[in-house]
mmCIF file of C-alpha atoms in Angstrom:
data_model
loop_
_atom_site.group_PDB
_atom_site.id
_atom_site.type_symbol
_atom_site.label_atom_id
_atom_site.label_comp_id
_atom_site.label_asym_id
_atom_site.label_seq_id
_atom_site.Cartn_x
_atom_site.Cartn_y
_atom_site.Cartn_z
ATOM 1 C CA MET A 57 -28.950 4.650 68.881
ATOM 2 C CA GLY A 58 -28.347 8.075 67.313
ATOM 3 C CA VAL A 59 -27.066 8.679 63.794
ATOM 4 C CA LEU A 60 -23.602 9.650 65.000
ATOM 5 C CA ALA A 61 -23.404 6.962 67.688
ATOM 6 C CA GLU A 62 -23.759 4.383 64.917
ATOM 7 C CA LYS A 63 -20.548 5.760 63.398
ATOM 8 C CA TYR A 64 -18.609 5.813 66.667
ATOM 9 C CA GLU A 65 -16.256 2.978 65.730
ATOM 10 C CA MET A 66 -15.393 4.699 62.457
ATOM 11 C CA LEU A 67 -14.755 7.968 64.296
ATOM 12 C CA ASN A 68 -12.173 6.150 66.391
ATOM 13 C CA THR A 69 -10.313 4.759 63.375
ATOM 14 C CA CYS A 70 -8.877 8.223 62.687
ATOM 15 C CA ASN A 71 -5.356 8.071 64.165
ATOM 16 C CA LYS A 72 -4.899 11.859 63.885
ATOM 17 C CA CYS A 73 -1.818 11.489 61.675
ATOM 18 C CA GLY A 74 -2.656 14.549 59.566
ATOM 19 C CA PHE A 75 -2.141 12.987 56.119
ATOM 20 C CA CYS A 76 -5.515 14.481 55.183
ATOM 21 C CA HIS A 77 -3.941 17.953 55.443
ATOM 22 C CA THR A 78 -2.114 17.296 52.168
ATOM 23 C CA ALA A 79 -5.330 16.490 50.317
ATOM 24 C CA CYS A 80 -8.050 18.679 51.841
ATOM 25 C CA LYS A 81 -8.746 21.704 49.639
ATOM 26 C CA THR A 82 -10.810 23.554 52.240
ATOM 27 C CA TYR A 83 -7.902 23.318 54.688
ATOM 28 C CA LYS A 84 -5.467 24.643 52.091
ATOM 29 C CA VAL A 85 -7.664 27.710 51.684
ATOM 30 C CA ASP A 86 -8.561 28.296 55.344
ATOM 31 C CA GLY A 87 -5.625 26.750 57.217
ATOM 32 C CA ALA A 88 -7.757 26.056 60.314
ATOM 33 C CA GLU A 89 -7.950 22.617 61.916
ATOM 34 C CA PRO A 90 -11.782 22.479 61.889
ATOM 35 C CA MET A 91 -11.599 22.822 58.088
ATOM 36 C CA VAL A 92 -9.710 19.566 57.542
ATOM 37 C CA SER A 93 -10.933 15.982 57.849
ATOM 38 C CA ARG A 94 -9.019 15.280 61.074
ATOM 39 C CA GLY A 95 -10.492 18.361 62.714
ATOM 40 C CA ARG A 96 -13.999 17.666 61.487
ATOM 41 C CA ILE A 97 -13.829 14.089 62.774
ATOM 42 C CA GLN A 98 -12.669 15.229 66.212
ATOM 43 C CA LEU A 99 -15.494 17.775 66.350
ATOM 44 C CA ILE A 100 -18.052 15.119 65.441
ATOM 45 C CA LYS A 101 -16.626 12.808 68.091
ATOM 46 C CA ALA A 102 -16.795 15.612 70.673
ATOM 47 C CA VAL A 103 -20.505 16.111 69.869
ATOM 48 C CA VAL A 104 -21.171 12.368 70.254
ATOM 49 C CA ASP A 105 -19.282 12.339 73.567
ATOM 50 C CA GLY A 106 -21.284 15.330 74.779
ATOM 51 C CA LYS A 107 -18.204 17.512 75.173
ATOM 52 C CA ILE A 108 -19.470 20.250 72.860
ATOM 53 C CA GLU A 109 -22.789 21.417 71.455
ATOM 54 C CA PRO A 110 -23.333 21.596 67.678
ATOM 55 C CA ASP A 111 -23.095 25.396 67.518
ATOM 56 C CA ALA A 112 -22.679 27.718 64.509
ATOM 57 C CA ASP A 113 -18.917 27.103 64.244
ATOM 58 C CA TYR A 114 -19.515 23.353 64.264
ATOM 59 C CA GLU A 115 -22.158 23.711 61.545
ATOM 60 C CA ASP A 116 -19.735 25.709 59.406
ATOM 61 C CA ALA A 117 -17.084 23.014 59.741
ATOM 62 C CA ILE A 118 -19.549 20.300 58.742
ATOM 63 C CA ASN A 119 -21.380 22.140 55.967
ATOM 64 C CA SER A 120 -18.268 23.554 54.288
ATOM 65 C CA CYS A 121 -16.870 20.093 53.478
ATOM 66 C CA LEU A 122 -16.742 19.549 49.704
ATOM 67 C CA LEU A 123 -17.497 15.820 50.078
ATOM 68 C CA CYS A 124 -14.863 15.348 47.365
ATOM 69 C CA GLY A 125 -13.375 12.238 48.967
ATOM 70 C CA GLU A 126 -9.759 13.281 48.337
ATOM 71 C CA CYS A 127 -8.856 12.889 52.019
ATOM 72 C CA ALA A 128 -9.835 9.204 52.044
ATOM 73 C CA VAL A 129 -7.325 8.545 49.257
ATOM 74 C CA ALA A 130 -4.547 10.117 51.338
ATOM 75 C CA CYS A 131 -5.611 8.470 54.622
ATOM 76 C CA PRO A 132 -3.435 5.475 55.633
ATOM 77 C CA SER A 133 -6.398 4.041 57.548
ATOM 78 C CA GLY A 134 -8.853 4.634 54.724
ATOM 79 C CA VAL A 135 -11.180 6.675 56.916
ATOM 80 C CA SER A 136 -14.111 8.060 54.920
ATOM 81 C CA ALA A 137 -14.504 11.554 56.319
ATOM 82 C CA LYS A 138 -17.173 12.070 53.657
ATOM 83 C CA GLU A 139 -19.341 9.361 55.233
ATOM 84 C CA LEU A 140 -18.831 10.828 58.700
ATOM 85 C CA VAL A 141 -19.636 14.365 57.547
ATOM 86 C CA MET A 142 -22.776 13.066 55.832
ATOM 87 C CA ALA A 143 -23.808 11.456 59.119
ATOM 88 C CA ALA A 144 -23.134 14.735 60.936
ATOM 89 C CA ARG A 145 -25.302 16.612 58.437
ATOM 90 C CA ARG A 146 -28.071 14.079 58.941
ATOM 91 C CA ASP A 147 -27.749 14.573 62.686
ATOM 92 C CA LEU A 148 -27.954 18.354 62.273
ATOM 93 C CA LYS A 149 -31.050 17.992 60.112
ATOM 94 C CA LEU A 150 -32.753 15.843 62.733
ATOM 95 C CA ARG A 151 -31.803 18.277 65.506
ATOM 96 C CA LYS A 152 -32.522 21.595 63.807
ATOM 97 C CA GLY A 153 -33.904 21.054 60.326
ATOM 98 C CA VAL A 154 -32.086 22.411 57.279
ATOM 99 C CA LYS A 155 -30.669 25.873 58.003
ATOM 100 C CA PRO A 156 -30.571 28.655 56.883
ATOM 101 C CA PHE A 157 -33.901 29.251 55.152
ATOM 102 C CA ALA A 158 -32.176 30.005 51.825
ATOM 103 C CA LYS A 159 -30.629 26.531 51.798
ATOM 104 C CA SER A 160 -33.912 24.883 52.763
ATOM 105 C CA TYR A 161 -35.722 26.826 50.039
ATOM 106 C CA ALA A 162 -33.110 25.857 47.427
ATOM 107 C CA LEU A 163 -33.315 22.177 48.353
ATOM 108 C CA ASN A 164 -37.127 22.199 48.236
ATOM 109 C CA THR A 165 -37.047 23.899 44.834
ATOM 110 C CA LEU A 166 -34.578 21.380 43.436
ATOM 111 C CA ALA A 167 -36.753 18.506 44.656
ATOM 112 C CA ASN A 168 -39.822 19.745 42.767
ATOM 113 C CA PRO A 169 -39.570 19.841 38.941
ATOM 114 C CA HIS A 170 -42.404 22.370 38.605
ATOM 115 C CA LYS A 171 -40.840 24.789 41.088
ATOM 116 C CA LEU A 172 -37.433 24.291 39.454
ATOM 117 C CA GLU A 173 -38.817 25.014 35.985
ATOM 118 C CA ARG A 174 -40.427 28.227 37.264
ATOM 119 C CA ALA A 175 -37.129 29.231 38.910
ATOM 120 C CA PHE A 176 -35.169 28.719 35.681
ATOM 121 C CA LYS A 177 -37.796 30.608 33.656
ATOM 122 C CA LEU A 178 -37.663 33.512 36.095
ATOM 123 C CA PHE A 179 -33.875 33.579 36.013
ATOM 124 C CA GLY A 180 -33.723 33.216 32.229
ATOM 125 C CA GLY A 181 -36.161 36.076 31.698
ATOM 126 C CA LEU A 182 -36.410 38.811 34.286
ATOM 127 C CA GLY A 183 -33.357 37.691 36.261
ATOM 128 C CA LYS A 184 -30.824 37.884 33.444
ATOM 129 C CA ASN A 185 -32.240 41.150 32.138
ATOM 130 C CA VAL A 186 -31.755 42.710 35.576
ATOM 131 C CA LEU A 187 -28.232 41.319 35.878
ATOM 132 C CA LYS A 188 -27.207 42.842 32.552
ATOM 133 C CA LYS A 189 -27.935 46.277 33.988
ATOM 134 C CA VAL A 190 -26.013 45.774 37.229
ATOM 135 C CA ASP A 191 -22.289 46.527 37.160
ATOM 136 C CA GLY A 192 -20.100 43.913 38.759
ATOM 137 C CA MET A 193 -22.687 41.131 38.456
ATOM 138 C CA ASP A 194 -20.957 39.183 35.687
ATOM 139 C CA TYR A 195 -20.161 36.568 38.299
ATOM 140 C CA PHE A 196 -22.110 35.632 41.378
ATOM 141 C CA ARG A 197 -20.164 33.689 43.986
ATOM 142 C CA GLY A 198 -17.730 32.458 41.345
ATOM 143 C CA VAL A 199 -20.395 31.320 38.890
ATOM 144 C CA ASP A 200 -20.654 32.952 35.462
ATOM 145 C CA ILE A 201 -24.353 33.682 35.832
ATOM 146 C CA LYS A 202 -24.604 36.050 32.881
ATOM 147 C CA GLY A 203 -23.156 33.337 30.680
ATOM 148 C CA MET A 204 -25.285 30.586 32.201
ATOM 149 C CA ASN A 205 -27.610 29.093 29.632
ATOM 150 C CA VAL A 206 -31.308 28.630 30.294
ATOM 151 C CA ALA A 207 -33.154 26.329 27.894
ATOM 152 C CA ARG A 208 -35.971 28.095 26.048
ATOM 153 C CA VAL A 209 -37.864 24.820 26.294
ATOM 154 C CA PRO A 210 -36.842 22.116 28.788
ATOM 155 C CA PHE A 211 -35.197 19.182 27.076
ATOM 156 C CA LEU A 212 -37.912 16.783 28.239
ATOM 157 C CA ASN A 213 -40.434 18.890 26.303
ATOM 158 C CA GLN A 214 -38.267 18.889 23.175
ATOM 159 C CA VAL A 215 -38.135 15.162 22.554
ATOM 160 C CA PRO A 216 -40.537 12.233 22.291
ATOM 161 C CA GLU A 217 -40.517 9.605 25.006
ATOM 162 C CA ARG A 218 -39.202 6.983 22.600
ATOM 163 C CA ILE A 219 -36.474 7.594 20.024
ATOM 164 C CA LEU A 220 -36.189 4.769 17.515
ATOM 165 C CA VAL A 221 -33.253 3.727 15.348
ATOM 166 C CA ALA A 222 -33.263 1.674 12.149
ATOM 167 C CA GLN A 223 -31.467 -1.398 13.485
ATOM 168 C CA PRO A 224 -31.380 -1.241 17.280
ATOM 169 C CA LYS A 225 -28.668 -3.216 19.027
ATOM 170 C CA HIS A 226 -29.403 -1.769 22.446
ATOM 171 C CA LYS A 227 -32.342 -0.316 24.324
ATOM 172 C CA VAL A 228 -31.596 2.204 27.057
ATOM 173 C CA ALA A 229 -33.384 4.746 29.220
ATOM 174 C CA PHE A 230 -31.966 8.257 29.639
ATOM 175 C CA TYR A 231 -32.072 9.822 33.094
ATOM 176 C CA VAL A 232 -31.598 13.467 32.147
ATOM 177 C CA GLY A 233 -31.152 15.244 35.487
ATOM 178 C CA CYS A 234 -32.130 18.783 36.407
ATOM 179 C CA PHE A 235 -29.419 20.879 34.793
ATOM 180 C CA LEU A 236 -29.328 19.026 31.491
ATOM 181 C CA ASN A 237 -33.096 19.445 31.316
ATOM 182 C CA PHE A 238 -33.346 23.132 32.198
ATOM 183 C CA SER A 239 -29.936 24.553 31.290
ATOM 184 C CA LEU A 240 -27.658 22.314 29.202
ATOM 185 C CA ASP A 241 -30.313 21.027 26.813
ATOM 186 C CA ASP A 242 -27.815 20.989 23.938
ATOM 187 C CA THR A 243 -25.731 18.512 25.916
ATOM 188 C CA ALA A 244 -28.792 16.342 26.548
ATOM 189 C CA ASN A 245 -29.410 16.329 22.789
ATOM 190 C CA SER A 246 -25.750 15.391 22.260
ATOM 191 C CA VAL A 247 -26.189 12.375 24.537
ATOM 192 C CA VAL A 248 -29.173 11.194 22.509
ATOM 193 C CA LYS A 249 -27.295 11.786 19.247
ATOM 194 C CA VAL A 250 -24.308 9.697 20.314
ATOM 195 C CA LEU A 251 -26.512 6.907 21.636
ATOM 196 C CA THR A 252 -28.602 6.709 18.467
ATOM 197 C CA LYS A 253 -25.514 6.884 16.225
ATOM 198 C CA ASN A 254 -24.411 3.766 18.061
ATOM 199 C CA ASP A 255 -27.677 1.918 17.428
ATOM 200 C CA CYS A 256 -29.328 2.531 20.777
ATOM 201 C CA GLU A 257 -33.067 2.922 21.035
ATOM 202 C CA VAL A 258 -33.582 5.584 23.708
ATOM 203 C CA ILE A 259 -36.470 5.800 26.165
ATOM 204 C CA ILE A 260 -36.817 9.185 27.895
ATOM 205 C CA PRO A 261 -39.504 9.069 30.620
ATOM 206 C CA LYS A 262 -41.296 12.396 30.806
ATOM 207 C CA ASP A 263 -42.109 12.342 34.510
ATOM 208 C CA GLN A 264 -38.512 12.428 35.745
ATOM 209 C CA VAL A 265 -37.618 14.198 38.980
ATOM 210 C CA CYS A 266 -34.421 15.251 40.761
ATOM 211 C CA CYS A 267 -32.415 12.210 41.854
ATOM 212 C CA GLY A 268 -32.442 13.481 45.444
ATOM 213 C CA LEU A 269 -28.698 14.075 45.799
ATOM 214 C CA PRO A 270 -28.923 17.717 47.009
ATOM 215 C CA GLN A 271 -31.359 16.732 49.739
ATOM 216 C CA TYR A 272 -29.424 13.581 50.651
ATOM 217 C CA ALA A 273 -26.175 15.543 50.932
ATOM 218 C CA TYR A 274 -27.716 17.780 53.608
ATOM 219 C CA GLY A 275 -29.376 15.048 55.615
ATOM 220 C CA ASP A 276 -32.941 15.365 54.326
ATOM 221 C CA PHE A 277 -33.344 11.655 53.691
ATOM 222 C CA GLU A 278 -37.140 11.882 53.768
ATOM 223 C CA THR A 279 -37.349 14.118 50.672
ATOM 224 C CA ALA A 280 -34.513 12.238 48.973
ATOM 225 C CA LYS A 281 -36.392 8.960 49.438
ATOM 226 C CA VAL A 282 -39.567 10.349 47.857
ATOM 227 C CA ASN A 283 -37.669 11.330 44.713
ATOM 228 C CA ALA A 284 -35.600 8.144 44.737
ATOM 229 C CA ARG A 285 -38.701 5.928 44.872
ATOM 230 C CA LYS A 286 -40.266 7.903 42.047
ATOM 231 C CA THR A 287 -37.098 7.516 39.961
ATOM 232 C CA ILE A 288 -36.683 3.802 40.672
ATOM 233 C CA ASP A 289 -40.324 2.942 39.985
ATOM 234 C CA THR A 290 -40.432 5.048 36.815
ATOM 235 C CA PHE A 291 -37.304 3.611 35.227
ATOM 236 C CA LEU A 292 -37.745 -0.013 36.266
ATOM 237 C CA ALA A 293 -41.118 0.090 34.494
ATOM 238 C CA LYS A 294 -39.193 0.462 31.237
ATOM 239 C CA ASP A 295 -37.820 -2.674 29.608
ATOM 240 C CA VAL A 296 -34.242 -1.514 29.057
ATOM 241 C CA GLU A 297 -30.779 -2.999 29.430
ATOM 242 C CA ALA A 298 -29.256 0.149 30.968
ATOM 243 C CA ILE A 299 -30.202 3.475 32.543
ATOM 244 C CA ILE A 300 -27.877 6.179 31.247
ATOM 245 C CA THR A 301 -27.065 9.483 32.900
ATOM 246 C CA ALA A 302 -24.644 12.127 31.672
ATOM 247 C CA CYS A 303 -24.201 13.737 35.081
ATOM 248 C CA GLY A 304 -21.438 12.312 37.252
ATOM 249 C CA SER A 305 -23.156 13.459 40.434
ATOM 250 C CA CYS A 306 -26.472 11.887 39.466
ATOM 251 C CA ALA A 307 -24.624 8.708 38.467
ATOM 252 C CA ALA A 308 -23.116 8.330 41.943
ATOM 253 C CA MET A 309 -26.475 8.940 43.612
ATOM 254 C CA LEU A 310 -28.399 6.586 41.332
ATOM 255 C CA LYS A 311 -25.764 3.877 41.258
ATOM 256 C CA GLU A 312 -24.452 3.808 44.840
ATOM 257 C CA ASP A 313 -26.147 6.195 47.240
ATOM 258 C CA TYR A 314 -29.617 4.743 46.674
ATOM 259 C CA LEU A 315 -28.287 1.509 48.183
ATOM 260 C CA LYS A 316 -27.257 3.425 51.312
ATOM 261 C CA LEU A 317 -30.469 5.435 51.427
ATOM 262 C CA PHE A 318 -32.635 2.289 51.461
ATOM 263 C CA ALA A 319 -30.242 0.014 53.370
ATOM 264 C CA ASP A 320 -32.748 -0.384 56.214
ATOM 265 C CA ASP A 321 -35.779 -1.019 53.971
ATOM 266 C CA ALA A 322 -35.698 -4.786 53.481
ATOM 267 C CA SER A 323 -38.909 -4.914 51.442
ATOM 268 C CA TYR A 324 -37.857 -2.279 48.895
ATOM 269 C CA LEU A 325 -34.111 -2.975 48.786
ATOM 270 C CA PRO A 326 -34.284 -5.769 46.150
ATOM 271 C CA LYS A 327 -35.930 -3.311 43.764
ATOM 272 C CA VAL A 328 -33.262 -0.710 44.558
ATOM 273 C CA LYS A 329 -30.489 -3.215 43.797
ATOM 274 C CA MET A 330 -32.112 -4.100 40.482
ATOM 275 C CA PHE A 331 -32.260 -0.416 39.543
ATOM 276 C CA CYS A 332 -28.713 0.428 40.662
ATOM 277 C CA ALA A 333 -27.268 -2.473 38.679
ATOM 278 C CA LYS A 334 -28.635 -0.938 35.482
ATOM 279 C CA VAL A 335 -27.266 2.578 36.000
ATOM 280 C CA LYS A 336 -24.342 3.598 33.789
ATOM 281 C CA GLU A 337 -22.618 6.933 33.429
ATOM 282 C CA PHE A 338 -22.627 8.002 29.757
ATOM 283 C CA SER A 339 -18.944 7.480 28.907
ATOM 284 C CA GLU A 340 -18.887 4.312 31.008
ATOM 285 C CA TYR A 341 -21.667 2.869 28.869
ATOM 286 C CA MET A 342 -20.177 4.014 25.569
ATOM 287 C CA ALA A 343 -16.856 2.381 26.455
ATOM 288 C CA GLU A 344 -18.745 -0.784 27.384
ATOM 289 C CA ILE A 345 -20.667 -1.168 24.118
ATOM 290 C CA GLY A 346 -17.918 0.249 21.890
ATOM 291 C CA VAL A 347 -18.151 3.385 19.774
ATOM 292 C CA ASP A 348 -18.690 3.188 16.013
ATOM 293 C CA GLU A 349 -15.729 5.315 14.932
ATOM 294 C CA SER A 350 -16.464 4.706 11.238
ATOM 295 C CA LYS A 351 -19.231 7.324 11.465
ATOM 296 C CA PHE A 352 -16.893 10.028 12.766
ATOM 297 C CA HIS A 353 -16.084 12.958 10.471
ATOM 298 C CA ASN A 354 -12.873 14.951 10.478
ATOM 299 C CA SER A 355 -13.114 18.288 12.197
ATOM 300 C CA ALA A 356 -10.709 21.080 13.060
ATOM 301 C CA PRO A 357 -7.780 19.965 15.233
ATOM 302 C CA VAL A 358 -8.215 20.780 18.894
ATOM 303 C CA LYS A 359 -6.237 20.289 22.103
ATOM 304 C CA VAL A 360 -8.427 18.783 24.813
ATOM 305 C CA THR A 361 -7.876 18.076 28.498
ATOM 306 C CA TYR A 362 -10.211 16.412 30.992
ATOM 307 C CA HIS A 363 -11.444 17.319 34.478
ATOM 308 C CA ASP A 364 -12.493 14.407 36.701
ATOM 309 C CA PRO A 365 -15.704 15.122 38.641
ATOM 310 C CA CYS A 366 -15.287 13.969 42.249
ATOM 311 C CA HIS A 367 -18.406 11.795 42.206
ATOM 312 C CA MET A 368 -17.053 9.910 39.209
ATOM 313 C CA VAL A 369 -13.357 9.441 39.878
ATOM 314 C CA ARG A 370 -13.629 8.673 43.599
ATOM 315 C CA GLY A 371 -17.319 7.789 43.776
ATOM 316 C CA ILE A 372 -18.244 5.335 41.018
ATOM 317 C CA LYS A 373 -14.586 4.888 39.957
ATOM 318 C CA VAL A 374 -15.080 5.993 36.346
ATOM 319 C CA LYS A 375 -11.794 7.496 35.173
ATOM 320 C CA THR A 376 -10.390 5.823 32.056
ATOM 321 C CA GLN A 377 -13.621 5.710 30.035
ATOM 322 C CA PRO A 378 -14.057 9.470 29.401
ATOM 323 C CA ARG A 379 -10.413 9.688 28.331
ATOM 324 C CA GLN A 380 -10.912 6.683 26.070
ATOM 325 C CA MET A 381 -13.834 8.447 24.398
ATOM 326 C CA LEU A 382 -11.881 11.679 23.909
ATOM 327 C CA LYS A 383 -8.828 9.920 22.495
ATOM 328 C CA SER A 384 -11.018 8.096 19.974
ATOM 329 C CA LEU A 385 -12.155 11.364 18.376
ATOM 330 C CA PRO A 386 -10.519 12.429 15.096
ATOM 331 C CA ARG A 387 -7.971 15.267 15.251
ATOM 332 C CA VAL A 388 -8.203 15.557 19.044
ATOM 333 C CA GLU A 389 -4.870 16.005 20.758
ATOM 334 C CA TYR A 390 -5.450 14.832 24.296
ATOM 335 C CA ILE A 391 -3.447 16.493 27.086
ATOM 336 C CA GLU A 392 -3.532 15.278 30.682
ATOM 337 C CA MET A 393 -3.560 18.275 33.005
ATOM 338 C CA PHE A 394 -1.873 18.469 36.401
ATOM 339 C CA GLU A 395 -4.206 17.328 39.201
ATOM 340 C CA ALA A 396 -7.004 16.417 36.785
ATOM 341 C CA ASP A 397 -8.933 14.852 39.669
ATOM 342 C CA ARG A 398 -8.637 17.919 41.903
ATOM 343 C CA CYS A 399 -12.057 19.246 43.015
ATOM 344 C CA CYS A 400 -13.166 22.322 41.065
ATOM 345 C CA GLY A 401 -14.952 23.875 44.066
ATOM 346 C CA ALA A 402 -18.549 23.407 42.916
ATOM 347 C CA SER A 403 -19.785 20.763 45.376
ATOM 348 C CA GLY A 404 -23.476 21.599 45.135
ATOM 349 C CA LEU A 405 -24.565 24.348 47.515
ATOM 350 C CA VAL A 406 -21.118 24.698 49.117
ATOM 351 C CA GLN A 407 -20.190 27.129 46.348
ATOM 352 C CA ALA A 408 -23.161 29.315 47.234
ATOM 353 C CA PHE A 409 -22.743 29.399 51.011
ATOM 354 C CA TYR A 410 -18.920 29.305 51.188
ATOM 355 C CA HIS A 411 -18.222 31.136 47.975
ATOM 356 C CA GLU A 412 -14.893 32.735 48.903
ATOM 357 C CA MET A 413 -13.431 29.366 49.793
ATOM 358 C CA ALA A 414 -14.916 27.776 46.666
ATOM 359 C CA THR A 415 -13.596 30.579 44.456
ATOM 360 C CA ASN A 416 -10.068 30.072 45.768
ATOM 361 C CA ILE A 417 -10.300 26.355 45.009
ATOM 362 C CA THR A 418 -11.629 27.078 41.517
ATOM 363 C CA ARG A 419 -8.846 29.577 40.897
ATOM 364 C CA GLN A 420 -6.195 26.854 41.327
ATOM 365 C CA LYS A 421 -8.079 24.544 39.010
ATOM 366 C CA ALA A 422 -8.302 27.284 36.382
ATOM 367 C CA LYS A 423 -4.525 27.726 36.621
ATOM 368 C CA ASN A 424 -3.978 24.009 36.045
ATOM 369 C CA ILE A 425 -6.180 24.232 32.962
ATOM 370 C CA GLN A 426 -4.306 27.279 31.687
ATOM 371 C CA ASP A 427 -0.955 25.568 32.246
ATOM 372 C CA SER A 428 -2.047 22.489 30.284
ATOM 373 C CA GLY A 429 -2.149 24.408 27.006
ATOM 374 C CA ALA A 430 -5.506 22.864 26.111
ATOM 375 C CA GLU A 431 -8.137 24.799 24.187
ATOM 376 C CA VAL A 432 -11.084 22.748 25.452
ATOM 377 C CA VAL A 433 -11.762 21.284 28.892
ATOM 378 C CA ALA A 434 -13.998 18.232 28.751
ATOM 379 C CA THR A 435 -15.817 16.930 31.792
ATOM 380 C CA SER A 436 -18.872 14.866 32.715
ATOM 381 C CA CYS A 437 -20.756 16.928 35.292
ATOM 382 C CA PRO A 438 -23.024 19.946 34.629
ATOM 383 C CA ALA A 439 -22.101 21.604 37.944
ATOM 384 C CA CYS A 440 -18.408 21.277 37.095
ATOM 385 C CA ILE A 441 -19.038 22.711 33.628
ATOM 386 C CA MET A 442 -20.586 25.879 35.035
ATOM 387 C CA ARG A 443 -18.048 26.215 37.843
ATOM 388 C CA LEU A 444 -15.035 25.677 35.585
ATOM 389 C CA GLN A 445 -16.259 28.045 32.871
ATOM 390 C CA GLY A 446 -16.846 30.761 35.443
ATOM 391 C CA GLY A 447 -13.391 30.214 36.949
ATOM 392 C CA ILE A 448 -11.687 30.287 33.555
ATOM 393 C CA ASN A 449 -13.538 33.438 32.520
ATOM 394 C CA MET A 450 -12.734 35.185 35.797
ATOM 395 C CA ALA A 451 -9.054 34.326 35.280
ATOM 396 C CA GLY A 452 -9.136 35.786 31.769
ATOM 397 C CA GLY A 453 -8.722 32.401 30.096
ATOM 398 C CA LYS A 454 -10.091 31.485 26.684
ATOM 399 C CA GLN A 455 -10.714 27.769 27.178
ATOM 400 C CA LYS A 456 -14.194 26.422 26.552
ATOM 401 C CA VAL A 457 -15.652 23.836 28.912
ATOM 402 C CA MET A 458 -17.663 21.097 27.220
ATOM 403 C CA HIS A 459 -19.284 17.830 28.154
ATOM 404 C CA VAL A 460 -17.658 14.685 26.726
ATOM 405 C CA ALA A 461 -20.957 13.986 24.930
ATOM 406 C CA ASP A 462 -20.802 17.372 23.150
ATOM 407 C CA LEU A 463 -17.358 16.636 21.728
ATOM 408 C CA MET A 464 -18.462 13.185 20.623
ATOM 409 C CA ALA A 465 -21.617 14.571 19.014
ATOM 410 C CA LYS A 466 -19.526 17.109 17.059
ATOM 411 C CA ALA A 467 -17.453 14.271 15.667
ATOM 412 C CA TYR A 468 -20.646 12.752 14.224
ATOM 413 C CA GLU A 469 -21.640 15.961 12.403
ATOM 414 C CA ASP A 470 -21.658 15.781 8.621
#
C-alpha cells in the first residue's frame, strides 16, 4: 500500500466545509483554493485516485504549506492537513527525490554538522563581507541576513561536556540544535546559565547532530532516521532525568515526531519511547522544577510580549509555561499581543522557496507586535527569532526579539 493510500480514510474525513479558509495564512495571502487545506486535501485525494499527476502546480501546493497546524484547530472534524501534507511530501520524495537541487543541497548540509559549520563560517566571513557591499541586500527573502549572527566559535566548542554546580538537585542533558550552536550561541549560554542557577548539573554531548526535522518535513525519512538514531543513542547513554532543548521545533521533533518516524520499527521503538519521555522544552522544564526567583536582580523596566512558535503551541502544547517564566521576571510588564499564536512565516525552507508569501505573513505578525506596544518580543524558536527580527526591521520597528532564556539569564545578572 502506498504512502498516500494509507491516509485515504483521513482524506475522506474532510467534509469540504471551508472553515480552514479562516485559519490558513497561505490562503489569505494567495486566495487560491490549492493554497488552503481543503484544496490541498482534494489535490492529494485526486493523486491517490489517479485523476491527476503530481505536476509542478501540485508540488507548489504541497510544498508551500507552513505546517503550522492552525487549520486543524479551526476544522470541525479535526482533520490534520499537516499530517496529510507530510504524507504527500513523503510520496513526492519517493517518486522524484527532493527537488529542486537547492533544497536537496540545503537539507543535506543541515543533516551534516561538519558541512553546516563550514557553511556558517563561509557566510560569517566572505559572505557577509560581500553582502555589505551590495545595495539592497540588507534582507534576503525576508530574513535580516546582514544582522544575522554567526558564532565565532560554535557553542559546543565553547563549553565542557559536563557543567557542575555546588549542590545539584537535578541532572539534565542539553540538546543544543543547529542554530543555537552556530548562530545564537549567546542564547545557548543563557540556557546553561539559567539551568545552573537553578541547581541543575548540565551534560552537553559534543557529538550532537541535527534532529532531522528539516529532512523529515520534506519526506526524506531515511536521512532523518540516521540523525534520529544518533541523537537517541547519544543522549540515552547519559544518566539524566531530562533532555532539554531551547528550540520549539527541535522539541516537537524530539518529543513527538520520533515516535511517528519509528512507528514501524518494533525493535527500536521502546528505546525511542524512553528517549521521547525525557525530552522537555526549556520553559516547560523550568516551570516544572520551579524557578529560584530569590536570585533575580532588579533590572530596567521593560514591556514584553510573547510569540508562540507553531511547533510548541499546537505541536507539543506548551503555551502557558513561557508566559509564566516571563511574568516571574522582575520589572517585566507582560503584554499579550493579538494573535500571539499566529505563524510568523518562517516554517523552515518555506521562507526561502516561497519568500513573497512568507514575507506577507511576517508583515502581519510585525504589525501585531507593533500594535502591542511591547519593547521586546520573546519567543522560544531560533527560526522565529530571525524571521521576526527581519520582519520588524523591514517594517521600521524598534522591537528586539529575544529568546525566553535570554531574558531569564539577564534577570540573574549581578
